[in-house]
mmCIF file of N, CA and C in Angstrom:
data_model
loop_
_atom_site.group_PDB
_atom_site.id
_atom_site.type_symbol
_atom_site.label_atom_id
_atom_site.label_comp_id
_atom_site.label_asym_id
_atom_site.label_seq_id
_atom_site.Cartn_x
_atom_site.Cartn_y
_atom_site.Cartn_z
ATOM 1 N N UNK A 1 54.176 -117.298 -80.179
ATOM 2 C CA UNK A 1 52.980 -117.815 -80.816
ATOM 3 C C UNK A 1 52.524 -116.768 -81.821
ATOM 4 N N UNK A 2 52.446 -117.412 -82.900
ATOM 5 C CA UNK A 2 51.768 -116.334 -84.209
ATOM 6 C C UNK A 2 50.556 -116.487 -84.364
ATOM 7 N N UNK A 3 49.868 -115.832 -84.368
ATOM 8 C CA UNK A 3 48.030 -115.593 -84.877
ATOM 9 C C UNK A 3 47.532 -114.725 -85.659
ATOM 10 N N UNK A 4 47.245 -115.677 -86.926
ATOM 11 C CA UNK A 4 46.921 -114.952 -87.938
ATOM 12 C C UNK A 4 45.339 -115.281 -88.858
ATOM 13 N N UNK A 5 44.169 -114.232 -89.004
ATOM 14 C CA UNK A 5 42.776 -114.639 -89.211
ATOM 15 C C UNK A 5 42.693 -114.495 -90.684
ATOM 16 N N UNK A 6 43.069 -115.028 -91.951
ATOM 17 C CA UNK A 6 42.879 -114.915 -93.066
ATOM 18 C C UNK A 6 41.684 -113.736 -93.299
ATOM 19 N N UNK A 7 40.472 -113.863 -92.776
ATOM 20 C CA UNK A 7 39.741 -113.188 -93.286
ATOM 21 C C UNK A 7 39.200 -111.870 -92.608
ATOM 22 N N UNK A 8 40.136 -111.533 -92.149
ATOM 23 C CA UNK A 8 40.147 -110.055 -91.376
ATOM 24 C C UNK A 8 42.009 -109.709 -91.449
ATOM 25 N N UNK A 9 42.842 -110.235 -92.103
ATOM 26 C CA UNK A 9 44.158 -110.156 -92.851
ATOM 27 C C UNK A 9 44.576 -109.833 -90.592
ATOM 28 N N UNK A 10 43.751 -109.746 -89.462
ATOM 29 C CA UNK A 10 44.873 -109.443 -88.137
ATOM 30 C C UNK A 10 45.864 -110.535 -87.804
ATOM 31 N N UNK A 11 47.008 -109.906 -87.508
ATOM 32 C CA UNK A 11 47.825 -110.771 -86.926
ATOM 33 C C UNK A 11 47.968 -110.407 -85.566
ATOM 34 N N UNK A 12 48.782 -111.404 -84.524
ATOM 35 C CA UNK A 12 49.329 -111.172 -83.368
ATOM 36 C C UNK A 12 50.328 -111.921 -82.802
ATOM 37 N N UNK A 13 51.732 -111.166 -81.869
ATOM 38 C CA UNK A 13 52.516 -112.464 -82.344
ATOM 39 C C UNK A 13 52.444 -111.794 -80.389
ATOM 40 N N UNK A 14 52.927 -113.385 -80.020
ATOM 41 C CA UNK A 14 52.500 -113.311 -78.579
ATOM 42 C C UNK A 14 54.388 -113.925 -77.987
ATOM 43 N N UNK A 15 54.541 -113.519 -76.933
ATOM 44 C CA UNK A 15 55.757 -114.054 -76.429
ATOM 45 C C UNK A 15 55.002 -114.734 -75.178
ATOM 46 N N UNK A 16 55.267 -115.934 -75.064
ATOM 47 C CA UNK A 16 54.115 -116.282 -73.701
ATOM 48 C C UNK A 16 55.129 -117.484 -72.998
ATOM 49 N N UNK A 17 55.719 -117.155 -72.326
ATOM 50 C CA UNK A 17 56.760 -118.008 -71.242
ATOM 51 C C UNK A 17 55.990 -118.422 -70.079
ATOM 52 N N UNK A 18 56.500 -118.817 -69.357
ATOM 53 C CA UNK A 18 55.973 -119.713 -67.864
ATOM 54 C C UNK A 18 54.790 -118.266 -67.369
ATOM 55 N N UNK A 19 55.824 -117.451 -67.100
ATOM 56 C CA UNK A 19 54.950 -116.022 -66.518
ATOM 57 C C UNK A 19 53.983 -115.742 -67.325
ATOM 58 N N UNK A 20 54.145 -115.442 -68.725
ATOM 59 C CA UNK A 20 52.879 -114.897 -69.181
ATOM 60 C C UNK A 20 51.765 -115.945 -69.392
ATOM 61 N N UNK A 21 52.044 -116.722 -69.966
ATOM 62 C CA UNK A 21 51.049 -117.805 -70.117
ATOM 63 C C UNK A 21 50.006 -118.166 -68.296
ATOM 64 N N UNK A 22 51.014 -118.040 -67.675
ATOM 65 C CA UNK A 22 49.654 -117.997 -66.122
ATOM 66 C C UNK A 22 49.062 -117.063 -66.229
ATOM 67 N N UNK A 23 50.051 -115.721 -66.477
ATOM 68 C CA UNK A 23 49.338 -114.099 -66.579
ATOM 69 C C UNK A 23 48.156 -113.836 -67.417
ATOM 70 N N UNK A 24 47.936 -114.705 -68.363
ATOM 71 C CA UNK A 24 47.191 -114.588 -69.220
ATOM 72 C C UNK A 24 47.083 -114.058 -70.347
ATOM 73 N N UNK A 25 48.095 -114.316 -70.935
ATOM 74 C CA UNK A 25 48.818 -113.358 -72.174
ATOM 75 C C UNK A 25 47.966 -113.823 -73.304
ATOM 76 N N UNK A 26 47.960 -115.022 -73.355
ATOM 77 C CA UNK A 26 47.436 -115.611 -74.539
ATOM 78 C C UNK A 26 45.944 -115.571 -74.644
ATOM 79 N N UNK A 27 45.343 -115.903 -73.327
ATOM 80 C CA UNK A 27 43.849 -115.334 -73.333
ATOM 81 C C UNK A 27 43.413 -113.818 -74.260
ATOM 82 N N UNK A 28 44.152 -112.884 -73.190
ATOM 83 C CA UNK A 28 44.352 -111.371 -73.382
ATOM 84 C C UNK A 28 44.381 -111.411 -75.121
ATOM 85 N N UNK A 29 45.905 -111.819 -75.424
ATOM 86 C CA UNK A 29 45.400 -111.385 -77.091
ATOM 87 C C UNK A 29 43.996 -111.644 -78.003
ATOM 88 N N UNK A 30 43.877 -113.026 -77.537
ATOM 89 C CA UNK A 30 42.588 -113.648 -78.249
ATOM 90 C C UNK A 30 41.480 -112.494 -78.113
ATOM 91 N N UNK A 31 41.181 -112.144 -76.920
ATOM 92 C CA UNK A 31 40.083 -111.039 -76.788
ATOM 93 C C UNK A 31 40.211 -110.148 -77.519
ATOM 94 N N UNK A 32 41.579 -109.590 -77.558
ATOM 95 C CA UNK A 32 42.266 -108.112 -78.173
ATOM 96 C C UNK A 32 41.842 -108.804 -80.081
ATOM 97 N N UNK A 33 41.926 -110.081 -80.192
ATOM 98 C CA UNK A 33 41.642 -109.704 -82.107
ATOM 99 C C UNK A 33 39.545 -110.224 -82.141
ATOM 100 N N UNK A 34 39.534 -110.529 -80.766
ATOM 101 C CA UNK A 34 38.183 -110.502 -80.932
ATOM 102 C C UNK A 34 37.510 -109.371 -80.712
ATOM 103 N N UNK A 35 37.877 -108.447 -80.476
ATOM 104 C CA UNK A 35 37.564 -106.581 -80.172
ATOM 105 C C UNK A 35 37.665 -106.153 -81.679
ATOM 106 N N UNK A 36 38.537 -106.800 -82.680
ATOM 107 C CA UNK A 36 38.528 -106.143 -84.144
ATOM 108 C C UNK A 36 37.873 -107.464 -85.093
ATOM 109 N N UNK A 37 36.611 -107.956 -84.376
ATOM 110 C CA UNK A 37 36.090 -108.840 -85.224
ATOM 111 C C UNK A 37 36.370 -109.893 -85.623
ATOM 112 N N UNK A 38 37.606 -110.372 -84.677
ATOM 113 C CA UNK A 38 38.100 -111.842 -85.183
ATOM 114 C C UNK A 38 37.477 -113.580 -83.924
ATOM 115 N N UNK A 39 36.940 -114.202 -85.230
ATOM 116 C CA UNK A 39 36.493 -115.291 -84.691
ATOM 117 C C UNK A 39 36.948 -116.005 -84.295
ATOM 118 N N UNK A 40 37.261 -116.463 -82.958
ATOM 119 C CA UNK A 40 38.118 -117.654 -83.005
ATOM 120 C C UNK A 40 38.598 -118.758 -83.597
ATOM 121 N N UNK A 41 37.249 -119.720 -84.435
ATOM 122 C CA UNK A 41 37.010 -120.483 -85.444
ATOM 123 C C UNK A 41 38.396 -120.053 -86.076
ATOM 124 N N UNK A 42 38.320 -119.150 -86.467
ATOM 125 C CA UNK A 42 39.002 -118.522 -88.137
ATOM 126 C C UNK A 42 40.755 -118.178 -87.668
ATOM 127 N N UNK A 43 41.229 -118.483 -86.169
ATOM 128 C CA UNK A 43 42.564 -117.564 -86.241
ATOM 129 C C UNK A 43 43.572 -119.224 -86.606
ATOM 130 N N UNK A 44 44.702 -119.056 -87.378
ATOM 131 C CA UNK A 44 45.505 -120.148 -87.750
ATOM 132 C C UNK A 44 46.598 -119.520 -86.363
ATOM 133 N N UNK A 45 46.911 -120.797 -86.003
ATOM 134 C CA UNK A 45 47.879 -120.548 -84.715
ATOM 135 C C UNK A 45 49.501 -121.365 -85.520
ATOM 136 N N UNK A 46 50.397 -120.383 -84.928
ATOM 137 C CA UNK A 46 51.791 -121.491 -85.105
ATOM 138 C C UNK A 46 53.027 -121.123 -83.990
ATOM 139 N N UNK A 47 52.427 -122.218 -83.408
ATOM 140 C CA UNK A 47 53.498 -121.709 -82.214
ATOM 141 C C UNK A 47 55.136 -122.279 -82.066
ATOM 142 N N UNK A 48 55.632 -121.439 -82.314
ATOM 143 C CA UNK A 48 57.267 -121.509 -82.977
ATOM 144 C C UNK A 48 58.011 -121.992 -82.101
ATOM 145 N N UNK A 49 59.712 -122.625 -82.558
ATOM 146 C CA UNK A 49 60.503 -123.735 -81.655
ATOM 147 C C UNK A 49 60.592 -122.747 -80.498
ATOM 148 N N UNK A 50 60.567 -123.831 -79.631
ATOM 149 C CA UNK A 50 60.748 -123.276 -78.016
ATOM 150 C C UNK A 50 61.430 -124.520 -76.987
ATOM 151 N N UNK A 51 61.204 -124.109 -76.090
ATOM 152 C CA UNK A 51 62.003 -124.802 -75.320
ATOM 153 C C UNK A 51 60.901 -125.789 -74.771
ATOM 154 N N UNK A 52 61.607 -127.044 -75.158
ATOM 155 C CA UNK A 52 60.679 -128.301 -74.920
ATOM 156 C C UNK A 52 60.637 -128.731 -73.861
ATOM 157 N N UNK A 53 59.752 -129.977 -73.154
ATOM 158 C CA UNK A 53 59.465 -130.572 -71.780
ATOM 159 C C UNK A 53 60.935 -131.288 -71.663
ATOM 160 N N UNK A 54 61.589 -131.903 -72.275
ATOM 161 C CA UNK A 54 62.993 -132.449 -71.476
ATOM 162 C C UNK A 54 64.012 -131.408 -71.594
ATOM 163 N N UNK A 55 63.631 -129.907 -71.630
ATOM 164 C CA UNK A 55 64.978 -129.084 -71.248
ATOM 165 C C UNK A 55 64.317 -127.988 -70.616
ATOM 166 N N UNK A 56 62.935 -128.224 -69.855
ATOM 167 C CA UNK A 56 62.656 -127.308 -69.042
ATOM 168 C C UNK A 56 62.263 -127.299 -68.147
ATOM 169 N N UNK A 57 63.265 -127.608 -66.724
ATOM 170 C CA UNK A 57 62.901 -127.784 -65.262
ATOM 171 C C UNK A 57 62.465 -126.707 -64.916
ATOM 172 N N UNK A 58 61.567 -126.320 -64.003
ATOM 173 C CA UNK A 58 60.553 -125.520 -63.151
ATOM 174 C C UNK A 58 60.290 -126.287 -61.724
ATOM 175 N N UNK A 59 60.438 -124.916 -60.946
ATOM 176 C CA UNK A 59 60.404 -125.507 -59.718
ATOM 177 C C UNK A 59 58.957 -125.966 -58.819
ATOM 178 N N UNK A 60 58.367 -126.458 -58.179
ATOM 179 C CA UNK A 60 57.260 -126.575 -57.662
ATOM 180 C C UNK A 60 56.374 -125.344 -57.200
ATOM 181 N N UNK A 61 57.022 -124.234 -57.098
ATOM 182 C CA UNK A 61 56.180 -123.268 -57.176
ATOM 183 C C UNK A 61 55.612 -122.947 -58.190
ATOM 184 N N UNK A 62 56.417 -122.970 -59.225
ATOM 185 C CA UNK A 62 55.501 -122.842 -60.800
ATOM 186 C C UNK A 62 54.729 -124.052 -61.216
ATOM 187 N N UNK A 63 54.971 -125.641 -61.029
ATOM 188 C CA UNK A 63 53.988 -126.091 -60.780
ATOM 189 C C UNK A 63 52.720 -125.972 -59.910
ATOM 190 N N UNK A 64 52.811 -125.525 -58.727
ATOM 191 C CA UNK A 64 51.590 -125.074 -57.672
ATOM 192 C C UNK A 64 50.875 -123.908 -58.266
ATOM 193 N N UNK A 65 51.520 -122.861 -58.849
ATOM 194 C CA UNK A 65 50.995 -121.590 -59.291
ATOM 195 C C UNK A 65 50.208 -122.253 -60.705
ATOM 196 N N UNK A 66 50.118 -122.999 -61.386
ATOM 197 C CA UNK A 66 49.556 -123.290 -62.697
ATOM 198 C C UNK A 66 48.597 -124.394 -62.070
ATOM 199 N N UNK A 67 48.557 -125.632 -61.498
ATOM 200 C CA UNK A 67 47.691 -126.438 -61.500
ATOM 201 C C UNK A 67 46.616 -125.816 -60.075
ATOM 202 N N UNK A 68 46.911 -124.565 -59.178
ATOM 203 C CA UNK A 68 46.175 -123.941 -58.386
ATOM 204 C C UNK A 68 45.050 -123.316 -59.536
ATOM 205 N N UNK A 69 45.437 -122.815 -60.670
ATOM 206 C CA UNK A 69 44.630 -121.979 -61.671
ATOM 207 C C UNK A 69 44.029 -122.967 -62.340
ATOM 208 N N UNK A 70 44.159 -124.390 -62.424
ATOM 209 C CA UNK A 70 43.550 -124.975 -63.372
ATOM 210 C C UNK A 70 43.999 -126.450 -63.285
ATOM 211 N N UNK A 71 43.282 -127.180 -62.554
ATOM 212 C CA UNK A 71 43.920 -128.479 -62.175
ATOM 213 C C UNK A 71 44.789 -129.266 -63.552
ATOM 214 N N UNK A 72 43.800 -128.960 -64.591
ATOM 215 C CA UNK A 72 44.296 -129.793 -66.115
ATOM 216 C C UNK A 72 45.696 -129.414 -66.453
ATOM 217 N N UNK A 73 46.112 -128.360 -65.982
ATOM 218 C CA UNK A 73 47.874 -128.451 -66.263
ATOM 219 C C UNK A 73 48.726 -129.287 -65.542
ATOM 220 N N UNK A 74 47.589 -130.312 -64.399
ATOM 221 C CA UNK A 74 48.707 -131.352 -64.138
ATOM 222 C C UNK A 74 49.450 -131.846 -65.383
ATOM 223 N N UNK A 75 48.562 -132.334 -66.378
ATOM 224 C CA UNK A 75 49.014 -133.086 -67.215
ATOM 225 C C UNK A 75 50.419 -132.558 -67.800
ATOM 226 N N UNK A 76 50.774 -131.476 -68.176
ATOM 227 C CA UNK A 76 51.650 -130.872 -68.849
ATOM 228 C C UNK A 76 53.088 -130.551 -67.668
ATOM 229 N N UNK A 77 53.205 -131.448 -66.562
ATOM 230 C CA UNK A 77 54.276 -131.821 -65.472
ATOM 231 C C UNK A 77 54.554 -133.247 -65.771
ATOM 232 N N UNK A 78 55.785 -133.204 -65.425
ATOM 233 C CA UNK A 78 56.320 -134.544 -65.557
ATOM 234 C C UNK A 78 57.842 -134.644 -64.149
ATOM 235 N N UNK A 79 57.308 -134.897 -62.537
ATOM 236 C CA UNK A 79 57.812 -134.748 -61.320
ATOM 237 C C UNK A 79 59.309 -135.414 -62.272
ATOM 238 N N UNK A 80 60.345 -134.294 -61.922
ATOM 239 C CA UNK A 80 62.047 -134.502 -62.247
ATOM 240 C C UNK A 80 62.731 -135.174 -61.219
ATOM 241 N N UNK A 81 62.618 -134.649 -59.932
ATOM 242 C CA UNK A 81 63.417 -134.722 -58.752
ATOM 243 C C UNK A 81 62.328 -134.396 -57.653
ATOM 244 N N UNK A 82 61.684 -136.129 -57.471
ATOM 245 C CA UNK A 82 60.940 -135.769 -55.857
ATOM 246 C C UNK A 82 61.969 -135.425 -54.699
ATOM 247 N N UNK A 83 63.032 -135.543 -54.586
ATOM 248 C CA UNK A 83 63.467 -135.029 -53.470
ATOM 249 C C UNK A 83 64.117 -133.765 -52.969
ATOM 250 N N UNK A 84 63.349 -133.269 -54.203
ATOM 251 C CA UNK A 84 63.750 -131.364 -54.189
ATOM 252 C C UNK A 84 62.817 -131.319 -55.548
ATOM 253 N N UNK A 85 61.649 -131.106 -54.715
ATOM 254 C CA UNK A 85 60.843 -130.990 -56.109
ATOM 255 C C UNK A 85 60.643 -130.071 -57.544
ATOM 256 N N UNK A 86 60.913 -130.729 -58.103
ATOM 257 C CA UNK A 86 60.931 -129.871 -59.553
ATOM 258 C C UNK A 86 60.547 -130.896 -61.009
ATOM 259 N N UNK A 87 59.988 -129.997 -61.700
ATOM 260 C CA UNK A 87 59.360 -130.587 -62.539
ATOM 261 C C UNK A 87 59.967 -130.479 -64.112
ATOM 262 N N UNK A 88 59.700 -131.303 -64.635
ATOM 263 C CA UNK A 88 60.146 -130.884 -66.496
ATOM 264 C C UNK A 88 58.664 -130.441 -67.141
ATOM 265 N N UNK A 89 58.431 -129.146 -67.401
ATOM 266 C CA UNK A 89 57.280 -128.581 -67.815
ATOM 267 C C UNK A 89 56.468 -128.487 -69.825
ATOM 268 N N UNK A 90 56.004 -128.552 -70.243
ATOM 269 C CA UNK A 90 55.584 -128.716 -71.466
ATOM 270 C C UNK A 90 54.856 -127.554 -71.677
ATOM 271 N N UNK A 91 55.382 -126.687 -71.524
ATOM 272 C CA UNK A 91 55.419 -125.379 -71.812
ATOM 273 C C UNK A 91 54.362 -125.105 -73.549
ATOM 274 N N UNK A 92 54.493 -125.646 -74.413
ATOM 275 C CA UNK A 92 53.483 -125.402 -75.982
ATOM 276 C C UNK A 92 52.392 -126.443 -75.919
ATOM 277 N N UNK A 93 52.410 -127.782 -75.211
ATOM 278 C CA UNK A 93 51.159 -127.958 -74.466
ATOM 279 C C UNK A 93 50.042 -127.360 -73.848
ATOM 280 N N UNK A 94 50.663 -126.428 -73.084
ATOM 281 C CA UNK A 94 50.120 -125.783 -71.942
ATOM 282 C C UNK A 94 49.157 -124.509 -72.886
ATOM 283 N N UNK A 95 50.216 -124.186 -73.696
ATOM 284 C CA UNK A 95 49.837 -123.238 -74.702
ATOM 285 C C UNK A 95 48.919 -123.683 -75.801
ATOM 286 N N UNK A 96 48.439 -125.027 -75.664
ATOM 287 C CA UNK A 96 47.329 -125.831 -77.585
ATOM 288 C C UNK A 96 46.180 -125.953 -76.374
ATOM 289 N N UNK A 97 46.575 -126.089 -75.258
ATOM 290 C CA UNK A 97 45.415 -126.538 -74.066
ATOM 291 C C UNK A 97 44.645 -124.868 -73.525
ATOM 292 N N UNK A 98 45.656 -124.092 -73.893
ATOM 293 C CA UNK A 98 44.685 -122.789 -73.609
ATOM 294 C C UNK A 98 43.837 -122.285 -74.424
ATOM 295 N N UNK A 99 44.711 -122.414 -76.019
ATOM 296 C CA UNK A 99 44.103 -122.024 -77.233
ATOM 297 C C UNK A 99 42.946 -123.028 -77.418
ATOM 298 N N UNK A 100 42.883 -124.487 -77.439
ATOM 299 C CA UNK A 100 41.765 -124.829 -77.353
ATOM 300 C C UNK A 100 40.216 -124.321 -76.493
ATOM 301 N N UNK A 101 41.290 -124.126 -75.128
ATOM 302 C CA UNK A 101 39.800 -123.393 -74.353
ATOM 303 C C UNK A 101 39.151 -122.349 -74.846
ATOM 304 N N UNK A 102 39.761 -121.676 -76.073
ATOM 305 C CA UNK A 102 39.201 -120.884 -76.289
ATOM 306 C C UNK A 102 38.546 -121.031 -77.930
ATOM 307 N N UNK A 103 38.763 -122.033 -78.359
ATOM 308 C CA UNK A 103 37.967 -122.538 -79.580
ATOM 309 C C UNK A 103 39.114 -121.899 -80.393
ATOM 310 N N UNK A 104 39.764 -122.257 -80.361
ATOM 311 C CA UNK A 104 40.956 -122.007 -81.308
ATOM 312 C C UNK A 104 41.601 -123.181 -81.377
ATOM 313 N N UNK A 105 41.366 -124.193 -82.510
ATOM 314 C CA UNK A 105 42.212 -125.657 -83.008
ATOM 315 C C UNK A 105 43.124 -125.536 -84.382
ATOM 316 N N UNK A 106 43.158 -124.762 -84.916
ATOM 317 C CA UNK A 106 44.122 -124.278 -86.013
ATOM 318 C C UNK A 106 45.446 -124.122 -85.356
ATOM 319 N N UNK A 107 46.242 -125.100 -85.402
ATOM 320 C CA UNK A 107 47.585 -124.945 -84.351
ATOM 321 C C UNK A 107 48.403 -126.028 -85.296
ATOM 322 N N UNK A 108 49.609 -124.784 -85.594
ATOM 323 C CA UNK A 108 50.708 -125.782 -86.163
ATOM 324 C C UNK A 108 51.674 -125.707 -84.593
ATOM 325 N N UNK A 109 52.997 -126.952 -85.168
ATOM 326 C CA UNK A 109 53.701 -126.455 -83.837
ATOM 327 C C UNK A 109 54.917 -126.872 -84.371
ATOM 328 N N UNK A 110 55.495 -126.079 -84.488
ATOM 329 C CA UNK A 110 57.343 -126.530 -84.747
ATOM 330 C C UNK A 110 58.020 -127.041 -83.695
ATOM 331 N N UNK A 111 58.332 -128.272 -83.465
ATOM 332 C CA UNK A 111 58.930 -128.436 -82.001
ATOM 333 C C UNK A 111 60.324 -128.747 -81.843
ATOM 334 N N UNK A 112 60.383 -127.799 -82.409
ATOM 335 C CA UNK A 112 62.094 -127.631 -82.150
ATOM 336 C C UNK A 112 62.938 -127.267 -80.705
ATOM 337 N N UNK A 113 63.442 -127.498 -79.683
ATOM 338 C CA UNK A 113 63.870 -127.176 -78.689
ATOM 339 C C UNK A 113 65.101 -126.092 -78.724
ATOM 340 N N UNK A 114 64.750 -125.289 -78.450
ATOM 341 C CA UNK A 114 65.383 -123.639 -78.293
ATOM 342 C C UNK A 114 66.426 -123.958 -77.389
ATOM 343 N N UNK A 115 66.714 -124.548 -76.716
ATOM 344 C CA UNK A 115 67.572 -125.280 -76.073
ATOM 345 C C UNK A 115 68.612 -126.536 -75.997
ATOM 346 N N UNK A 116 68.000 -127.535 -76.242
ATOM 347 C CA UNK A 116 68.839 -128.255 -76.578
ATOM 348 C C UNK A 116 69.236 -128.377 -78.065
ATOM 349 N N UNK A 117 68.510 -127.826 -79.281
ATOM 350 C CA UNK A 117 69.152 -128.013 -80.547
ATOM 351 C C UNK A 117 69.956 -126.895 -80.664
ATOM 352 N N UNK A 118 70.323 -127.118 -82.234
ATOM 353 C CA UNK A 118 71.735 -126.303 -82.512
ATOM 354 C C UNK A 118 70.578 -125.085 -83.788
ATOM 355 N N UNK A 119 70.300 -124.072 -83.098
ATOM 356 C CA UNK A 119 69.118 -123.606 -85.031
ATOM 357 C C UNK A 119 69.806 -122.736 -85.629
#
């Protein structure tokens, strides 16, 4: 994820996978360019090809560990295999649904799958 505030020229480029994104990576930066004066309003987000919801199974513990923190990431599961539960996850969802919580709607999104395409 790239974050960049035109009018304070900060950038921040975030790597935020299953782990960090619970960890709070993406929160964390936001604070870190709001410590050098940056408004949320003002940061342009572009969160670059990644690996999309039909090429990214996660097992029910990483579903339990995300919707325990925040029921609204049900939405961003889609149950793969109830009989060994695992889920197909929407991983840059998860990521426009955090940045929103934090008043950040400037979000491009390339959705290219890091996985199943050829880049």
């Amino acid at each position: 994820i790239l974050m960049f505030c035109k009018k304070t020229k900060a950038i921040a480029a975030v790597h935020s996978g299953w782990r960090g994104t619970i960890s709070g990576v993406i929160e964390n930066t936001i604070s870190l360019l709001e410590e050098h004066q940056v408004n949320a309003q003002d940061i342009e987000t572009y969160i670059m090809p990644s690996i999309q919801q039909a090429s990214y199974e996660v097992s029910e513990d990483v579903y339990n560990e995300f919707t325990s923190k925040d029921q609204a990431f049900k939405e961003f599961f889609i149950v793969n295999n109830p009989e060994k539960p695992s889920f197909l996850f929407n991983l840059p969802s998860a990521a426009k649904y955090i940045l929103n919580r934090h008043g950040i709607y400037n979000i491009n999104h390339d959705n290219r799958d890091t996985y199943a395409d050829k880049m």
